[in-house]
mmCIF file of C-alpha atoms in Angstrom:
data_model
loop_
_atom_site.group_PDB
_atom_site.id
_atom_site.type_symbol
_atom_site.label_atom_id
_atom_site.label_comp_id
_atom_site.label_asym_id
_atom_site.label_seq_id
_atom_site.Cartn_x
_atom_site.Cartn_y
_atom_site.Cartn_z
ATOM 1 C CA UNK A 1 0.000 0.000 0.000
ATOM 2 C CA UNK A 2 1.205 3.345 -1.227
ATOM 3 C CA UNK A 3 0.159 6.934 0.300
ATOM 4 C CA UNK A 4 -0.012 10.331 -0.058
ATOM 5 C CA UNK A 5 -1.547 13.555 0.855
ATOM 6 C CA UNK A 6 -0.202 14.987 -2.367
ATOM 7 C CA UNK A 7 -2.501 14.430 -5.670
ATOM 8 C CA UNK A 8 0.982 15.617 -7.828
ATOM 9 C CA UNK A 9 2.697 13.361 -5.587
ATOM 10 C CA UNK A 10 0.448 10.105 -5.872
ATOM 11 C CA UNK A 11 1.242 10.440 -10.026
ATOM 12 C CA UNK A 12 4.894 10.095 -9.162
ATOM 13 C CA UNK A 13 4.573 7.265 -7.204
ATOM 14 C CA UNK A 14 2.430 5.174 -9.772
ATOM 15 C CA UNK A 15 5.511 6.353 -12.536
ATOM 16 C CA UNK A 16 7.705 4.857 -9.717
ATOM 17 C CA UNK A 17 5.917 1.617 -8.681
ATOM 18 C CA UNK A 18 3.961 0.158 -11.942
ATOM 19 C CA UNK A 19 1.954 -1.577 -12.270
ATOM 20 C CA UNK A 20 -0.716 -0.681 -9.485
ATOM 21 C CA UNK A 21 -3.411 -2.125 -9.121
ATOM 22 C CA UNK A 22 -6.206 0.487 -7.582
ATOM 23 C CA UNK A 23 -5.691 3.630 -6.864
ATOM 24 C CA UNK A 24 -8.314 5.433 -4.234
ATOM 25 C CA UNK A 25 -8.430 8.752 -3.968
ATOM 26 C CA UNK A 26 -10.832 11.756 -2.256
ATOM 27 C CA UNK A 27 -12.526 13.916 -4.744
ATOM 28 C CA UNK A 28 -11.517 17.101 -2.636
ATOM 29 C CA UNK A 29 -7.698 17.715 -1.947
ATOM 30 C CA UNK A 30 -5.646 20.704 -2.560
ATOM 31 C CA UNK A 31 -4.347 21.402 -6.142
ATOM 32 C CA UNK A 32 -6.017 18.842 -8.077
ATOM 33 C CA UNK A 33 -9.831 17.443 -8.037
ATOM 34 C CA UNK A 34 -10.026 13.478 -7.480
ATOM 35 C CA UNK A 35 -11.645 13.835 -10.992
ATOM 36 C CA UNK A 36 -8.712 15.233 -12.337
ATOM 37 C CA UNK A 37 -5.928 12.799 -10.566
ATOM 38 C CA UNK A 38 -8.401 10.131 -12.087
ATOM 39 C CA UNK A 39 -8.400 11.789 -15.162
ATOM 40 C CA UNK A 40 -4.373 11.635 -15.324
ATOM 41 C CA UNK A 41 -4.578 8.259 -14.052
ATOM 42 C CA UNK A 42 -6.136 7.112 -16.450
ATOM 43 C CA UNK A 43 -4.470 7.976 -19.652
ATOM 44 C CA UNK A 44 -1.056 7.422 -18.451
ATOM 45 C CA UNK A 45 -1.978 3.889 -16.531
ATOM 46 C CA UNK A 46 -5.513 3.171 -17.856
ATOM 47 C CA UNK A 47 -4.818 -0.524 -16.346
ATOM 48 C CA UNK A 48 -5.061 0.666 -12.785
ATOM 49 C CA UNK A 49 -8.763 0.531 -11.681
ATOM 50 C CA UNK A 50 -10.097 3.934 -9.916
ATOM 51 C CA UNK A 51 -11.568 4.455 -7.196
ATOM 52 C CA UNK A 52 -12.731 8.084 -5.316
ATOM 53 C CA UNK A 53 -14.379 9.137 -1.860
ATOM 54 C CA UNK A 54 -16.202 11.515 -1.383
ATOM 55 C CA UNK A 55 -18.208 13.275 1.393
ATOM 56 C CA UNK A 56 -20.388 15.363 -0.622
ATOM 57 C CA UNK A 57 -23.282 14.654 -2.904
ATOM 58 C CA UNK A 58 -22.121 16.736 -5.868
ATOM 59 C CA UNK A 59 -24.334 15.109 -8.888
ATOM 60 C CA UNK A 60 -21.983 17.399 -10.985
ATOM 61 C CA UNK A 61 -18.632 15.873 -9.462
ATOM 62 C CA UNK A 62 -20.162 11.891 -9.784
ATOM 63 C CA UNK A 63 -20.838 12.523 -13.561
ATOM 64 C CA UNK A 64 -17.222 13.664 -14.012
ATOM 65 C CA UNK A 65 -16.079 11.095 -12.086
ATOM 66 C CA UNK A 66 -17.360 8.304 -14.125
ATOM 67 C CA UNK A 67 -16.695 9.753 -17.307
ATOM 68 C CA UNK A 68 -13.496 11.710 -17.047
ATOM 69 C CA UNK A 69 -11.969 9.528 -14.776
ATOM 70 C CA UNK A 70 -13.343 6.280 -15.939
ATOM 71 C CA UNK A 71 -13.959 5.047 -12.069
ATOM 72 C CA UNK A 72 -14.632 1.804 -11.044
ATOM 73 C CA UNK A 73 -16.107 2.952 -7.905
ATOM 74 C CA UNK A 74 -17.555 5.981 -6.190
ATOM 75 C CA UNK A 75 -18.194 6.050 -2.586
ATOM 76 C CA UNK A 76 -19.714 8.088 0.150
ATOM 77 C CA UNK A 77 -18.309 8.991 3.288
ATOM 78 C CA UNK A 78 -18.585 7.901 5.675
ATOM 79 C CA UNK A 79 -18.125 4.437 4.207
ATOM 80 C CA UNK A 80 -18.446 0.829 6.040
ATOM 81 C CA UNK A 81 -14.755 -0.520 6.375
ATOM 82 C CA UNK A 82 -16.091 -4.099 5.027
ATOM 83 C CA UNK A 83 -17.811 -2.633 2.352
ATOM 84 C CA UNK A 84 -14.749 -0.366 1.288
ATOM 85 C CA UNK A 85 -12.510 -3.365 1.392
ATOM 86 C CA UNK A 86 -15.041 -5.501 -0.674
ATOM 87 C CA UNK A 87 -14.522 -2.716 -3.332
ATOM 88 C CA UNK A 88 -11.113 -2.385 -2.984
ATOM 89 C CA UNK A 89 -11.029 -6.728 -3.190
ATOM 90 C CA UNK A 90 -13.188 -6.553 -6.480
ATOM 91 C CA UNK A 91 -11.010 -3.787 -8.289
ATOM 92 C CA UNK A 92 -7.879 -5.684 -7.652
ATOM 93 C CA UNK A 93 -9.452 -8.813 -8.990
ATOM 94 C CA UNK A 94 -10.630 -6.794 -12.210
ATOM 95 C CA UNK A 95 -7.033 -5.206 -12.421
ATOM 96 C CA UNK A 96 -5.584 -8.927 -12.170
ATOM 97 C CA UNK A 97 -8.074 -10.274 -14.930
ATOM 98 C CA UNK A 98 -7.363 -6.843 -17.196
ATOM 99 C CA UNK A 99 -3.384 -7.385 -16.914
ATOM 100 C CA UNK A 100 -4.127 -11.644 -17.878
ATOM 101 C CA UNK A 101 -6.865 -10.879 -20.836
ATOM 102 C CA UNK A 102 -4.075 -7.796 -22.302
ATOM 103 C CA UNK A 103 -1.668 -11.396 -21.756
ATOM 104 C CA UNK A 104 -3.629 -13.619 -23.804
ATOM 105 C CA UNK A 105 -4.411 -11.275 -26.524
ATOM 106 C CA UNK A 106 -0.723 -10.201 -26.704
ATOM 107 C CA UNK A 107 -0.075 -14.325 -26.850
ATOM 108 C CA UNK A 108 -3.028 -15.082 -29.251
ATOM 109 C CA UNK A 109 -1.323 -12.017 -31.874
ATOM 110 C CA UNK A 110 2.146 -14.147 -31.424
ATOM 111 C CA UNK A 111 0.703 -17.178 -32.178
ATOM 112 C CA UNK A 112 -1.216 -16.003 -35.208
ATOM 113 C CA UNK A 113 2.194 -13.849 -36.833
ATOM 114 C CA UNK A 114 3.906 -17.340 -35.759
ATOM 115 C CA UNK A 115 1.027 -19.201 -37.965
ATOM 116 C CA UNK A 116 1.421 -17.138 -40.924
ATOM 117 C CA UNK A 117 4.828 -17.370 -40.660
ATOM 118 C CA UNK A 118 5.227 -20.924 -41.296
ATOM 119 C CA UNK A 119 2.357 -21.201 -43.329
ATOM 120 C CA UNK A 120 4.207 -18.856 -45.888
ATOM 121 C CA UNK A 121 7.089 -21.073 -45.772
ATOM 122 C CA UNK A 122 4.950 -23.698 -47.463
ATOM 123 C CA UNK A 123 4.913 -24.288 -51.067
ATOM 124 C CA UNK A 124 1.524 -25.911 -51.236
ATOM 125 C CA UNK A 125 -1.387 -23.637 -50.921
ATOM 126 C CA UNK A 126 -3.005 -24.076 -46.970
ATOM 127 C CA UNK A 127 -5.934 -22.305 -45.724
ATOM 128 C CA UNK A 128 -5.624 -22.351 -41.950
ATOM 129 C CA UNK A 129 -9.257 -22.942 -40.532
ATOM 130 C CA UNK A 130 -10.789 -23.113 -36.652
ATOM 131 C CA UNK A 131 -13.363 -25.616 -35.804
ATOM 132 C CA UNK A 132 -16.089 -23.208 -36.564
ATOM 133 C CA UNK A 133 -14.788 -23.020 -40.324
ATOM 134 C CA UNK A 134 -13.372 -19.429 -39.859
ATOM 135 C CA UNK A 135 -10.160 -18.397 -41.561
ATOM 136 C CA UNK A 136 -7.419 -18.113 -39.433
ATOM 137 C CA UNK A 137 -4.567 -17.439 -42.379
ATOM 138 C CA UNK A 138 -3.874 -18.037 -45.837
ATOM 139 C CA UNK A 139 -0.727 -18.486 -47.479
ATOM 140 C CA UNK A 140 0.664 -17.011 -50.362
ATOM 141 C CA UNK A 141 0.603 -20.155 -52.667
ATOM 142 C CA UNK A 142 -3.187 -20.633 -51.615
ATOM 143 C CA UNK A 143 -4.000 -17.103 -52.267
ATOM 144 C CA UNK A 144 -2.471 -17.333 -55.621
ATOM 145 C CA UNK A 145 -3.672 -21.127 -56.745
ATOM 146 C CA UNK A 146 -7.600 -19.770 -55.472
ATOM 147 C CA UNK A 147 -7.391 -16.025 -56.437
ATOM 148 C CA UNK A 148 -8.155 -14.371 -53.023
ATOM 149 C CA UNK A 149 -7.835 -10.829 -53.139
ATOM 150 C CA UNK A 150 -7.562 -9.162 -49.674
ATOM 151 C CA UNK A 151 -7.770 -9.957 -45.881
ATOM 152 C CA UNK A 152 -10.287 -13.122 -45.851
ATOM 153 C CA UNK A 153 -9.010 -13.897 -41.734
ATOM 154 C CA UNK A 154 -12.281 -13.677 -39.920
ATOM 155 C CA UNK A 155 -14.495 -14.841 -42.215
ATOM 156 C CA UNK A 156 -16.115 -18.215 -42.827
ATOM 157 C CA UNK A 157 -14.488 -20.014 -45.203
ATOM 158 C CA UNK A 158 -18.079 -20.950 -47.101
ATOM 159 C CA UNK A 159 -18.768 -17.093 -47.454
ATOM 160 C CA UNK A 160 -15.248 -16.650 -49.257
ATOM 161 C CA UNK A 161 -15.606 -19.014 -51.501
ATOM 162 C CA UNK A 162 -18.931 -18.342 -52.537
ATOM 163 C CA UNK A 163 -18.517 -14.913 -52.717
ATOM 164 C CA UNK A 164 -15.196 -15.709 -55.158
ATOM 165 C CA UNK A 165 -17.672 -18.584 -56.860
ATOM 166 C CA UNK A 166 -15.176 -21.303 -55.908
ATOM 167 C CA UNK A 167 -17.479 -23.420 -53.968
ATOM 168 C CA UNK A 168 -16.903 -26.265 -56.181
ATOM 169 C CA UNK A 169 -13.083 -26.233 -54.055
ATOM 170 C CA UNK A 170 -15.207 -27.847 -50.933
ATOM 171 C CA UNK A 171 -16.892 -30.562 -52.274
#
């Protein structure tokens, strides 16, 4: 757990100690909103989930909140210390699950530049297909031997070749 007093202050410490996870903050403090440290928060570390206190109903200040700042939570003083921890227990979770899915996307692009690498290496023409029939990659002697013009990854491979009238390739 990291503190500060200091809105400018709490920036420099999530520069020094990425990543972090949640970041809780009171919407009045000297120098700087919690709207605005949220703000900042969130385009330089838009990974670390947001949280802000407040003692105040300020409609105004909630609506800012959530779309300036992007929170994940917005509290009222006083606040029950379960309840706050609960929060606090959820955002970390989401922060966890946010760093694994940005993981296994990052892993998943790999794997497909890794696919279309070999797959280029192979002089016969291969269509790379998942279980649903969708086109994963394409190589160059495929693309050539069928006359594929374009990006066809995505699409089912019954909708490309119909739409390129070579449906007579699946029978």
């Amino acid at each position: 757990v990291l503190t500060t007093s200091d809105p400018s202050r709490a920036l420099e410490i999530m520069d020094e100690n990425q990543p972090v996870a949640v970041v809780i903050t009171d919407q009045r403090m000297p120098g700087m909103t919690g709207v605005e440290l949220l703000r900042e928060t969130y385009e330089r570390f838009p990974e670390t989930v947001r949280i802000i206190l407040t003692g105040f109903a300020d409609s105004e200040a909630t609506i800012q909140a959530i779309n300036a700042g992007h929170i994940y939570g917005y509290v009222n003083k006083p606040w029950e210390p379960d309840e706050l921890k609960a929060i606090v227990r959820r955002a970390t979770e989401l922060h966890l699950l946010t760093l694994e899915n940005r993981r296994l996307v990052e892993d998943l692009r790999d794997a497909n530049l890794f696919l279309a690498a070999v797959m280029d290496r192979l002089r016969t023409g291969a269509i790379a297909l998942d279980r649903d029939g969708i086109i994963r990659a394409v190589n160059r002697p495929a693309r050539a031997f069928i006359g594929l013009e374009g990006d066809v990854r995505g699409q089912p491979i019954e909708q490309v070749l119909e739409r390129d009238h070579l449906g007579e390739l699946m029978a």
